Coordinates of C-alpha atoms in Angstrom, one line a residue:
Chain A
G1 CA 0.0 0.0 0.0
A2 CA 0.8 3.7 0.1
V3 CA 2.0 4.1 -3.5
V4 CA 2.5 7.5 -5.1
S5 CA 2.9 7.8 -8.8
Q6 CA 4.2 10.7 -10.9
H7 CA 3.8 11.5 -14.6
P8 CA 5.8 12.1 -16.7
S9 CA 9.1 10.6 -15.5
R10 CA 11.0 12.7 -17.9
V11 CA 10.2 15.7 -20.0
I12 CA 12.2 18.0 -22.3
C13 CA 10.6 21.2 -23.4
K14 CA 11.6 24.5 -25.1
S15 CA 12.2 27.7 -23.2
G16 CA 9.0 29.7 -22.7
T17 CA 6.6 26.7 -22.7
S18 CA 4.7 25.3 -19.8
V19 CA 5.0 21.9 -18.3
K20 CA 2.5 20.0 -16.1
I21 CA 3.6 17.3 -13.7
E22 CA 1.0 15.0 -12.0
C23 CA 1.3 13.4 -8.6
R24 CA -1.2 10.7 -7.7
S25 CA -1.8 8.7 -4.5
L26 CA -2.9 5.4 -5.8
D27 CA -4.3 3.6 -2.8
F28 CA -5.0 6.3 -0.3
Q29 CA -6.4 9.7 -0.1
A30 CA -4.2 12.7 0.7
T31 CA -5.4 16.1 1.9
T32 CA -1.9 17.3 1.8
M33 CA 0.9 16.7 -0.8
F34 CA 4.3 18.2 -0.9
W35 CA 6.4 19.2 -3.9
Y36 CA 10.2 19.2 -3.8
R37 CA 13.0 19.8 -6.3
Q38 CA 16.6 18.8 -6.3
F39 CA 19.4 20.5 -8.2
P40 CA 22.6 18.5 -8.9
K41 CA 24.6 17.6 -5.8
Q42 CA 22.0 19.4 -3.6
S43 CA 19.5 18.0 -1.2
L44 CA 15.8 17.7 -1.9
M45 CA 14.3 21.1 -1.2
L46 CA 10.7 21.7 -0.2
M47 CA 9.0 24.0 -2.7
A48 CA 5.4 24.0 -1.6
T49 CA 2.6 22.3 0.3
S50 CA -0.4 21.4 -1.8
N51 CA -3.7 21.5 0.1
E52 CA -6.8 19.8 -1.3
G53 CA -9.5 22.3 -2.0
S54 CA -7.5 25.4 -1.0
K55 CA -4.5 27.4 -2.0
A56 CA -1.0 25.9 -1.9
T57 CA 1.5 27.4 0.5
Y58 CA 4.9 28.2 -0.9
E59 CA 8.4 28.2 0.6
Q60 CA 10.4 31.4 0.7
G61 CA 11.9 32.1 -2.7
V62 CA 9.5 30.0 -4.7
E63 CA 7.4 32.0 -7.1
K64 CA 3.8 31.0 -6.8
D65 CA 2.9 32.5 -10.2
K66 CA 5.6 30.4 -11.9
F67 CA 4.9 27.1 -10.1
L68 CA 1.2 26.7 -10.2
I69 CA -0.2 24.0 -7.9
N70 CA -3.6 22.5 -8.2
H71 CA -5.0 19.9 -5.7
A72 CA -8.5 19.4 -7.0
S73 CA -9.0 15.9 -5.6
L74 CA -7.8 13.8 -2.7
T75 CA -5.7 11.7 -5.0
L76 CA -4.2 14.2 -7.4
S77 CA -2.0 17.2 -7.2
T78 CA -0.5 18.9 -10.3
L79 CA 2.5 21.2 -10.6
T80 CA 2.7 23.4 -13.6
V81 CA 6.0 25.1 -14.4
T82 CA 4.9 28.2 -16.5
S83 CA 7.1 29.8 -19.0
A84 CA 9.9 27.4 -18.3
H85 CA 13.5 28.6 -18.6
P86 CA 16.8 26.6 -18.5
E87 CA 17.3 27.5 -14.9
D88 CA 14.1 25.6 -14.1
S89 CA 15.7 22.4 -15.3
S90 CA 15.7 20.2 -12.2
F91 CA 14.4 17.0 -10.6
Y92 CA 10.9 17.5 -9.2
I93 CA 9.4 15.0 -6.8
C94 CA 6.2 14.8 -4.8
S95 CA 5.2 13.2 -1.6
A96 CA 2.0 12.5 0.4
G97 CA 1.1 11.1 3.8
D98 CA -1.7 8.7 4.5
P99 CA -3.8 10.3 7.2
L100 CA -5.4 6.9 8.1
T101 CA -2.1 5.5 9.4
S102 CA -0.7 6.2 12.8
T103 CA 2.8 7.2 11.5
D104 CA 3.9 10.4 9.9
T105 CA 5.5 8.6 7.0
Q106 CA 5.6 10.5 3.8
Y107 CA 5.5 8.4 0.6
F108 CA 7.3 9.7 -2.4
G109 CA 6.7 9.4 -6.1
P110 CA 9.6 8.4 -8.4
G111 CA 10.2 12.0 -9.5
T112 CA 10.2 13.9 -12.8
R113 CA 13.4 15.0 -14.6
L114 CA 12.7 18.3 -16.4
T115 CA 15.1 19.7 -19.0
V116 CA 14.4 23.1 -20.5
L117 CA 16.3 23.8 -23.7
Chain B
I1 CA 17.2 28.1 8.1
L2 CA 17.3 24.4 9.1
N3 CA 20.4 22.5 8.5
V4 CA 20.4 18.7 8.2
E5 CA 23.9 17.3 7.7
Q6 CA 24.8 13.8 6.7
S7 CA 28.2 12.1 6.8
P8 CA 30.0 10.7 5.0
Q9 CA 28.8 11.8 1.6
S10 CA 29.8 8.5 0.1
L11 CA 31.0 5.2 1.4
H12 CA 32.4 2.0 -0.1
V13 CA 31.9 -1.1 2.0
Q14 CA 33.0 -4.7 1.4
E15 CA 30.1 -7.2 1.1
G16 CA 29.5 -8.8 4.5
D17 CA 30.9 -5.9 6.5
S18 CA 28.8 -3.7 8.8
T19 CA 28.6 0.0 8.4
N20 CA 27.0 3.1 9.8
F21 CA 26.5 6.8 9.0
T22 CA 25.3 9.9 10.7
C23 CA 22.6 12.5 10.4
S24 CA 22.7 15.7 12.5
F25 CA 19.8 18.0 12.8
P26 CA 18.5 21.0 14.9
S27 CA 17.7 19.9 18.4
S28 CA 15.1 22.6 19.0
N29 CA 11.4 22.2 18.0
F30 CA 11.9 18.6 17.1
Y31 CA 8.9 16.5 15.9
A32 CA 10.3 13.6 13.9
L33 CA 13.4 12.3 12.0
H34 CA 12.9 10.2 8.9
W35 CA 15.2 7.8 7.1
Y36 CA 14.8 6.9 3.5
R37 CA 16.6 4.5 1.1
W38 CA 16.7 5.8 -2.5
E39 CA 17.8 3.7 -5.4
T40 CA 18.3 5.3 -8.8
A41 CA 15.1 5.6 -10.9
K42 CA 12.9 4.5 -8.0
S43 CA 10.8 6.3 -5.3
P44 CA 12.6 6.9 -2.0
E45 CA 11.6 4.1 0.3
A46 CA 10.6 5.0 3.8
L47 CA 12.8 3.1 6.4
F48 CA 12.0 4.7 9.7
V49 CA 10.1 7.6 11.3
M50 CA 11.6 8.3 14.8
T51 CA 10.1 10.6 17.3
L52 CA 11.3 9.8 20.8
N53 CA 14.7 10.6 22.3
G54 CA 16.6 7.3 22.7
D55 CA 14.4 5.6 20.2
E56 CA 15.9 2.6 18.4
K57 CA 14.2 1.0 15.4
K58 CA 15.1 -2.1 13.4
K59 CA 14.1 -3.4 10.0
G60 CA 15.9 -6.6 9.0
R61 CA 19.6 -5.8 9.0
I62 CA 19.1 -2.1 9.2
S63 CA 18.6 -0.2 12.4
A64 CA 18.6 3.4 13.6
T65 CA 19.0 5.3 16.8
L66 CA 17.9 8.8 17.8
N67 CA 19.3 11.4 20.1
T68 CA 17.0 14.5 20.1
K69 CA 18.8 16.3 22.8
E70 CA 22.1 16.5 20.9
G71 CA 20.5 16.4 17.5
Y72 CA 21.9 13.3 15.8
S73 CA 20.8 9.9 14.5
Y74 CA 22.8 6.9 13.3
L75 CA 21.8 4.4 10.7
Y76 CA 23.4 1.0 10.9
I77 CA 23.6 -1.8 8.3
K78 CA 24.7 -5.2 9.5
G79 CA 26.3 -7.7 7.1
S80 CA 26.1 -5.4 4.0
Q81 CA 24.8 -7.0 0.8
P82 CA 25.0 -5.6 -2.8
E83 CA 21.3 -4.8 -2.7
D84 CA 22.0 -2.4 0.1
S85 CA 23.7 -0.1 -2.4
A86 CA 21.7 3.1 -2.5
T87 CA 21.6 6.7 -1.3
Y88 CA 20.4 7.0 2.3
L89 CA 18.6 10.2 3.2
C90 CA 17.6 11.6 6.5
A91 CA 15.0 14.3 6.9
F92 CA 13.9 16.5 9.7
N93 CA 10.3 17.4 10.5
R94 CA 9.1 20.1 12.9
G95 CA 5.4 20.0 12.6
G96 CA 4.1 16.5 12.0
G97 CA 2.2 15.3 8.9
A98 CA 1.1 18.8 7.9
D99 CA 4.7 19.9 7.4
G100 CA 7.2 19.2 4.7
L101 CA 10.6 17.6 5.4
T102 CA 14.1 19.2 5.4
F103 CA 16.5 16.8 3.9
G104 CA 20.2 16.2 4.1
K105 CA 22.2 15.6 1.0
G106 CA 22.4 11.9 1.7
T107 CA 25.0 9.2 2.1
H108 CA 25.8 7.3 -1.1
L109 CA 26.6 3.7 -0.2
I110 CA 28.3 1.3 -2.5
I111 CA 28.7 -2.4 -1.5
Q112 CA 31.5 -4.1 -3.2
P113 CA 31.2 -7.8 -3.8

């Protein structure tokens, strides 16, 4: 149980285009999902907290107008990188917790490698 | 700014040997410390969530200890096997399930046959 999927696993796009990444909890419902990114040789960094039915909360330094988050259902959160530029090239990964379990474990998707040309 | 430090950055261990590595984290406002095992092209796999000072958890040949007063955790692997090769991440959590995690850079473990 507690499986999180992400799609796509890899995407290459041209500068100026927008890219949507999906994060799904496959066998549980998640009111809260988290989005992280990882630059080369750096740690996973929290970008934003995605809240079902309400606005996402963003970490300091993350532009909310550039990284649009939608959490329209209890099993799906999407991250849209708008007007992508080469500096947005990174590894993006999501996580979610299963509120029905007694632990605070967060389950991660396999991540999405974004390359902006 | 929260700092989570892991050492060493990488480690080569002979098959059959035991090994351990360290995670240090802020000792104030502590809620939980998470350990993950991450293989390339796969999702990070949750190993442990530790909340109590002095806690010790075990999963097969892998175990972890926690000292919240001094802000460190150790991960131990007994009798290393090639399948243990992975990056081991620790992450600090201040506010429970509603808060995101602050990660270290990980320890990259390579088991040599």
